[in-house]
C-alpha cells in the first residue's frame, strides 16, 4: 500500500524527463532527418538564447514575479553591445556593456516591484516598451551590419560543439548552484511559497527581489550578445516574442505560476521539449502560424495542469478532517 503513493510521487516528480525522452523518440520516428548530427547541433544552438531567458523567468516565477521585458531588453543590450564593439574593437567590453544594460533595465523593474510595489506584470510591461523604444531610436529603426569578429560568440565552434552551447552549459551549472546551494536560492522558494512567512523568518525580501532581477538582467544581456552574433546583425526590432519562449520553457518544465515550485533541470527539459516540437514541425512542413497556435495552447495546458494539481492537493487537505470525523461517529 505504501509503495503506490511513492511510485506516483516518483512518476510525478520525473514526469517532465519522461516526456522529454518520449518526445525525442517520437520525433526520431517521424522524420529521418531529426537524428542527423547537423540537425541536433542546430537544435542546441537555437535553444541557447531561449534557455538563458528561461532561467531568468524561472527564478522570478518561483519567487512570485515575472519579466515581460526580456525580449526588448535583449534587443537593447545587443545593439548597444554592438555599438561599443564597433567603436572600440573590444569583444570583452562589448559583452560587459550588454550585461550592464541588462542589469540597469532590471534594476528599474526591481525598484518598482520591491519598493513601489507595482505588480511585476505592469512594471516589466512598461520596461518592455521603454527598452524597445530606446533600441529603435538609437538605431533609427535600421539594422546594424558588418559585425566582424563579434559573430564568434554566436557562431563560433569548439571542435564539433558550438561555442554558445559550451557557454550555456557553464551558465546552467552556475545557475543550478545558485538556486540549489545558496541562501538566496532557498529564499526564492520561501518567498514564492509564502511571502509573509518568509519575512517573519528574517528573509530580506527586497534584497532577494533585487538579486533575482539583477541575475535575470545578466542572463538577458548575455542572451542579447548571442542573439545578435548568431544573426550577424544588430536587430533593434529582433527577438520579438522571446519572453514567451522563456516563459513557455519554464512553465512546461514544471515551474508553477503560483510560485514556490520550479527547477533549473526541469526548465532545461521544458526548453528542449519545445525545441524538439518546433524542429519536427519545421521538418514536416507545418505552417508557422499553426506552430504559433500550438505553442500558445501548450502554455495554457501547462498552466491548467499546474492549477488542477494544486486544487487536488487542497481538496485532500480540506476533506481529510471531515472524513476522520465521520469515522469517529
C-alpha positions as semicolon CSV with decimal commas, in nm:
position;residue;x (nm);y (nm);z (nm)
1;X;0,000;0,000;0,000
2;X;0,285;0,239;0,081
3;X;0,468;0,167;-0,244
4;X;0,189;0,301;-0,466
5;X;0,196;0,661;-0,337
6;X;0,577;0,656;-0,356
7;X;0,561;0,535;-0,717
8;X;0,307;0,804;-0,801
9;X;0,522;1,071;-0,640
10;X;0,829;0,948;-0,827
11;X;0,646;0,948;-1,161
12;X;0,508;1,295;-1,094
13;X;0,850;1,426;-0,994
14;X;1,023;1,288;-1,304
15;X;0,732;1,319;-1,549
16;X;0,892;1,607;-1,740
17;X;1,202;1,396;-1,813
18;X;0,987;1,103;-1,924
19;X;0,802;1,338;-2,162
20;X;1,138;1,465;-2,293
21;X;1,259;1,112;-2,373
22;X;0,926;1,021;-2,535
23;X;0,930;1,343;-2,741
24;X;1,282;1,264;-2,862
25;X;1,183;0,908;-2,956
26;X;0,866;1,017;-3,135
27;X;1,045;1,291;-3,331
28;X;1,317;1,047;-3,441
29;X;1,046;0,815;-3,578
30;X;0,850;1,089;-3,754
31;X;1,143;1,225;-3,958
32;X;1,469;1,052;-4,063
33;X;1,640;1,393;-4,062
34;X;1,576;1,457;-3,692
35;X;1,869;1,243;-3,571
36;X;2,117;1,392;-3,819
37;X;2,411;1,542;-3,631
38;X;2,371;1,879;-3,806
39;X;2,006;1,897;-3,704
40;X;2,078;1,811;-3,338
41;X;2,357;2,069;-3,326
42;X;2,120;2,323;-3,478
43;X;1,860;2,246;-3,209
44;X;2,117;2,302;-2,934
45;X;2,239;2,627;-3,090
46;X;1,887;2,763;-3,135
47;X;1,794;2,673;-2,776
48;X;2,069;2,883;-2,619
49;X;1,900;3,224;-2,622
50;X;1,562;3,087;-2,514
51;X;1,717;2,895;-2,226
52;X;1,905;3,196;-2,093
53;X;1,577;3,387;-2,085
54;X;1,400;3,084;-1,935
55;X;1,643;3,069;-1,640
56;X;1,563;3,429;-1,555
57;X;1,191;3,372;-1,590
58;X;1,213;3,057;-1,377
59;X;1,377;3,225;-1,076
60;X;1,135;3,516;-1,094
61;X;0,825;3,298;-1,124
62;X;0,942;3,078;-0,836
63;X;0,970;3,394;-0,627
64;X;0,623;3,505;-0,733
65;X;0,711;3,756;-1,006
66;X;0,761;3,771;-1,384
67;X;0,950;3,954;-1,658
68;X;0,768;4,059;-1,975
69;X;1,050;4,291;-2,085
70;X;1,313;4,022;-2,154
71;X;1,294;4,033;-2,535
72;X;1,307;4,413;-2,553
73;X;1,594;4,436;-2,303
74;X;1,771;4,165;-2,505
75;X;1,741;4,380;-2,819
76;X;1,861;4,695;-2,642
77;X;2,153;4,514;-2,479
78;X;2,252;4,358;-2,810
79;X;2,251;4,673;-3,023
80;X;2,438;4,881;-2,761
81;X;2,688;4,597;-2,723
82;X;2,750;4,603;-3,100
83;X;2,786;4,982;-3,094
84;X;3,056;4,953;-2,828
85;X;3,232;4,677;-3,022
86;X;3,234;4,877;-3,346
87;X;3,376;5,183;-3,171
88;X;3,637;5,005;-2,951
89;X;3,704;4,669;-3,119
90;X;3,691;4,502;-2,775
91;X;3,465;4,198;-2,754
92;X;3,506;4,180;-2,374
93;X;3,395;4,542;-2,334
94;X;3,102;4,478;-2,568
95;X;2,984;4,178;-2,363
96;X;3,021;4,372;-2,037
97;X;2,814;4,654;-2,189
98;X;2,533;4,414;-2,276
99;X;2,533;4,268;-1,926
100;X;2,539;4,616;-1,769
101;X;2,244;4,734;-1,982
102;X;2,051;4,420;-1,883
103;X;2,122;4,486;-1,515
104;X;2,022;4,855;-1,533
105;X;1,692;4,775;-1,702
106;X;1,617;4,510;-1,442
107;X;1,710;4,742;-1,156
108;X;1,429;4,962;-1,289
109;X;1,197;4,660;-1,270
110;X;1,318;4,564;-0,924
111;X;1,274;4,918;-0,786
112;X;0,911;4,941;-0,891
113;X;0,832;4,586;-0,783
114;X;1,014;4,585;-0,448
115;X;0,995;4,949;-0,337
116;X;0,689;5,096;-0,506
117;X;0,504;4,760;-0,502
118;X;0,390;4,792;-0,862
119;X;0,279;4,448;-0,988
120;X;0,565;4,282;-1,178
121;X;0,335;4,236;-1,477
122;X;0,286;4,614;-1,508
123;X;0,644;4,719;-1,424
124;X;0,804;4,485;-1,676
125;X;0,539;4,560;-1,939
126;X;0,640;4,925;-1,911
127;X;1,008;4,835;-1,944
128;X;0,920;4,626;-2,249
129;X;0,805;4,942;-2,429
130;X;1,084;5,162;-2,291
131;X;1,369;4,929;-2,387
132;X;1,231;4,858;-2,734
133;X;1,174;5,228;-2,793
134;X;1,532;5,317;-2,692
135;X;1,675;5,043;-2,916
136;X;1,474;5,159;-3,218
137;X;1,551;5,528;-3,151
138;X;1,924;5,463;-3,115
139;X;1,939;5,267;-3,441
140;X;1,696;5,494;-3,624
141;X;1,485;5,188;-3,694
142;X;1,765;5,036;-3,906
143;X;1,976;4,726;-3,851
144;X;2,347;4,745;-3,769
145;X;2,554;4,545;-4,019
146;X;2,916;4,429;-4,066
147;X;2,983;4,296;-3,716
148;X;3,321;4,138;-3,790
149;X;3,459;3,908;-3,519
150;X;3,167;3,991;-3,290
151;X;2,985;3,699;-3,451
152;X;3,220;3,442;-3,294
153;X;3,010;3,446;-2,973
154;X;2,706;3,317;-3,160
155;X;2,863;3,127;-3,450
156;X;3,197;3,002;-3,317
157;X;3,277;2,632;-3,279
158;X;3,499;2,444;-3,033
159;X;3,561;2,124;-3,224
160;X;3,219;1,986;-3,317
161;X;3,037;2,181;-3,042
162;X;2,902;2,535;-3,095
163;X;3,061;2,792;-2,863
164;X;2,719;2,918;-2,742
165;X;2,635;2,564;-2,626
166;X;2,954;2,545;-2,419
167;X;2,879;2,885;-2,268
168;X;2,522;2,773;-2,195
169;X;2,643;2,457;-2,016
170;X;2,869;2,666;-1,791
171;X;2,588;2,912;-1,715
172;X;2,349;2,622;-1,646
173;X;2,589;2,476;-1,389
174;X;2,630;2,819;-1,227
175;X;2,252;2,874;-1,215
176;X;2,192;2,527;-1,069
177;X;2,445;2,602;-0,794
178;X;2,295;2,944;-0,716
179;X;1,939;2,813;-0,698
180;X;2,007;2,492;-0,502
181;X;2,316;2,561;-0,293
182;X;2,292;2,922;-0,175
183;X;2,088;3,113;0,081
184;X;1,946;3,334;-0,194
185;X;1,831;3,028;-0,387
186;X;1,649;2,889;-0,083
187;X;1,489;3,228;-0,021
188;X;1,328;3,218;-0,368
189;X;1,114;2,920;-0,271
190;X;1,034;3,061;0,071
191;X;0,916;3,396;-0,071
192;X;0,722;3,232;-0,353
193;X;0,560;2,985;-0,116
194;X;0,455;3,238;0,148
195;X;0,596;3,589;0,142
196;X;0,467;3,688;0,486
197;X;0,615;3,376;0,645
198;X;0,945;3,442;0,467
199;X;0,958;3,797;0,605
200;X;0,868;3,670;0,953
201;X;1,155;3,420;0,937
202;X;1,404;3,700;0,873
203;X;1,447;3,682;0,496
204;X;1,523;4,020;0,339
205;X;1,258;4,004;0,066
206;X;1,352;4,330;-0,105
207;X;1,716;4,230;-0,131
208;X;1,617;3,891;-0,272
209;X;1,394;4,058;-0,534
210;X;1,677;4,288;-0,640
211;X;1,915;3,992;-0,661
212;X;1,670;3,797;-0,877
213;X;1,618;4,081;-1,121
214;X;1,991;4,155;-1,139
215;X;2,068;3,793;-1,228
216;X;1,782;3,799;-1,478
217;X;1,936;4,112;-1,631
218;X;2,277;3,948;-1,663
219;X;2,123;3,647;-1,838
220;X;1,913;3,859;-2,075
221;X;2,206;4,089;-2,153
222;X;2,432;3,800;-2,245
223;X;2,148;3,644;-2,445
224;X;2,142;3,969;-2,645
225;X;2,506;3,921;-2,745
226;X;2,449;3,561;-2,858
227;X;2,131;3,654;-3,046
228;X;2,290;3,941;-3,240
229;X;2,610;3,747;-3,306
230;X;2,414;3,447;-3,436
231;X;2,214;3,669;-3,671
232;X;2,523;3,865;-3,779
233;X;2,338;4,194;-3,734
234;X;2,221;4,436;-3,470
235;X;1,843;4,400;-3,481
236;X;1,664;4,666;-3,272
237;X;1,332;4,504;-3,362
238;X;1,461;4,148;-3,315
239;X;1,372;3,874;-3,067
240;X;1,006;3,980;-3,053
241;X;0,816;3,721;-2,851
242;X;1,124;3,563;-2,696
243;X;0,992;3,638;-2,348
244;X;0,714;3,391;-2,428
245;X;0,975;3,136;-2,537
246;X;1,141;3,164;-2,197
247;X;0,811;3,158;-2,010
248;X;0,694;2,853;-2,204
249;X;1,014;2,660;-2,130
250;X;0,990;2,741;-1,758
251;X;0,619;2,657;-1,730
252;X;0,640;2,336;-1,936
253;X;0,944;2,245;-1,724
254;X;0,730;2,241;-1,410
255;X;0,764;2,595;-1,276
256;X;0,439;2,687;-1,100
257;X;0,279;3,022;-1,182
258;X;0,165;3,026;-0,817
259;X;0,529;3,049;-0,709
260;X;0,745;2,835;-0,484
261;X;0,799;2,550;-0,733
262;X;1,050;2,516;-1,017
263;X;1,394;2,379;-1,103
264;X;1,677;2,458;-1,341
265;X;1,688;2,099;-1,469
266;X;1,313;2,100;-1,528
267;X;1,348;2,426;-1,722
268;X;1,616;2,267;-1,942
269;X;1,385;1,973;-2,010
270;X;1,095;2,207;-2,087
271;X;1,309;2,410;-2,328
272;X;1,418;2,101;-2,520
273;X;1,063;1,963;-2,535
274;X;0,959;2,287;-2,705
275;X;1,272;2,286;-2,923
276;X;1,208;1,927;-3,038
277;X;0,845;2,013;-3,112
278;X;0,939;2,323;-3,314
279;X;1,209;2,135;-3,502
280;X;0,991;1,840;-3,601
281;X;0,712;2,074;-3,711
282;X;0,962;2,256;-3,934
283;X;1,093;1,926;-4,073
284;X;0,747;1,804;-4,171
285;X;0,641;2,144;-4,304
286;X;0,382;2,264;-4,052
287;X;0,272;2,623;-4,123
288;X;0,441;2,879;-3,894
289;X;0,105;3,027;-3,788
290;X;-0,017;2,685;-3,681
291;X;0,308;2,636;-3,488
292;X;0,238;2,958;-3,301
293;X;-0,112;2,838;-3,215
294;X;0,021;2,505;-3,089
295;X;0,281;2,672;-2,865
296;X;0,016;2,900;-2,718
297;X;-0,206;2,602;-2,647
298;X;0,084;2,423;-2,475
299;X;0,130;2,717;-2,235
300;X;-0,241;2,722;-2,145
301;X;-0,249;2,344;-2,091
302;X;0,068;2,350;-1,878
303;X;-0,072;2,623;-1,652
304;X;-0,411;2,447;-1,635
305;X;-0,239;2,121;-1,534
306;X;-0,048;2,305;-1,260
307;X;-0,369;2,465;-1,126
308;X;-0,552;2,132;-1,138
309;X;-0,276;1,952;-0,945
310;X;-0,275;2,223;-0,676
311;X;-0,654;2,212;-0,648
312;X;-0,640;1,837;-0,594
313;X;-0,395;1,875;-0,307
314;X;-0,603;2,148;-0,144
315;X;-0,916;1,936;-0,175
316;X;-0,746;1,645;0,002
317;X;-0,635;1,869;0,287
318;X;-0,985;2,011;0,331
319;X;-1,169;1,679;0,302
320;X;-0,939;1,471;0,521
321;X;-1,053;1,612;0,862
322;X;-1,421;1,563;0,769
323;X;-1,353;1,201;0,682
324;X;-1,191;1,150;1,021
325;X;-1,494;1,298;1,197
326;X;-1,726;1,058;1,012
327;X;-1,513;0,762;1,119
328;X;-1,527;0,873;1,483
329;X;-1,909;0,896;1,464
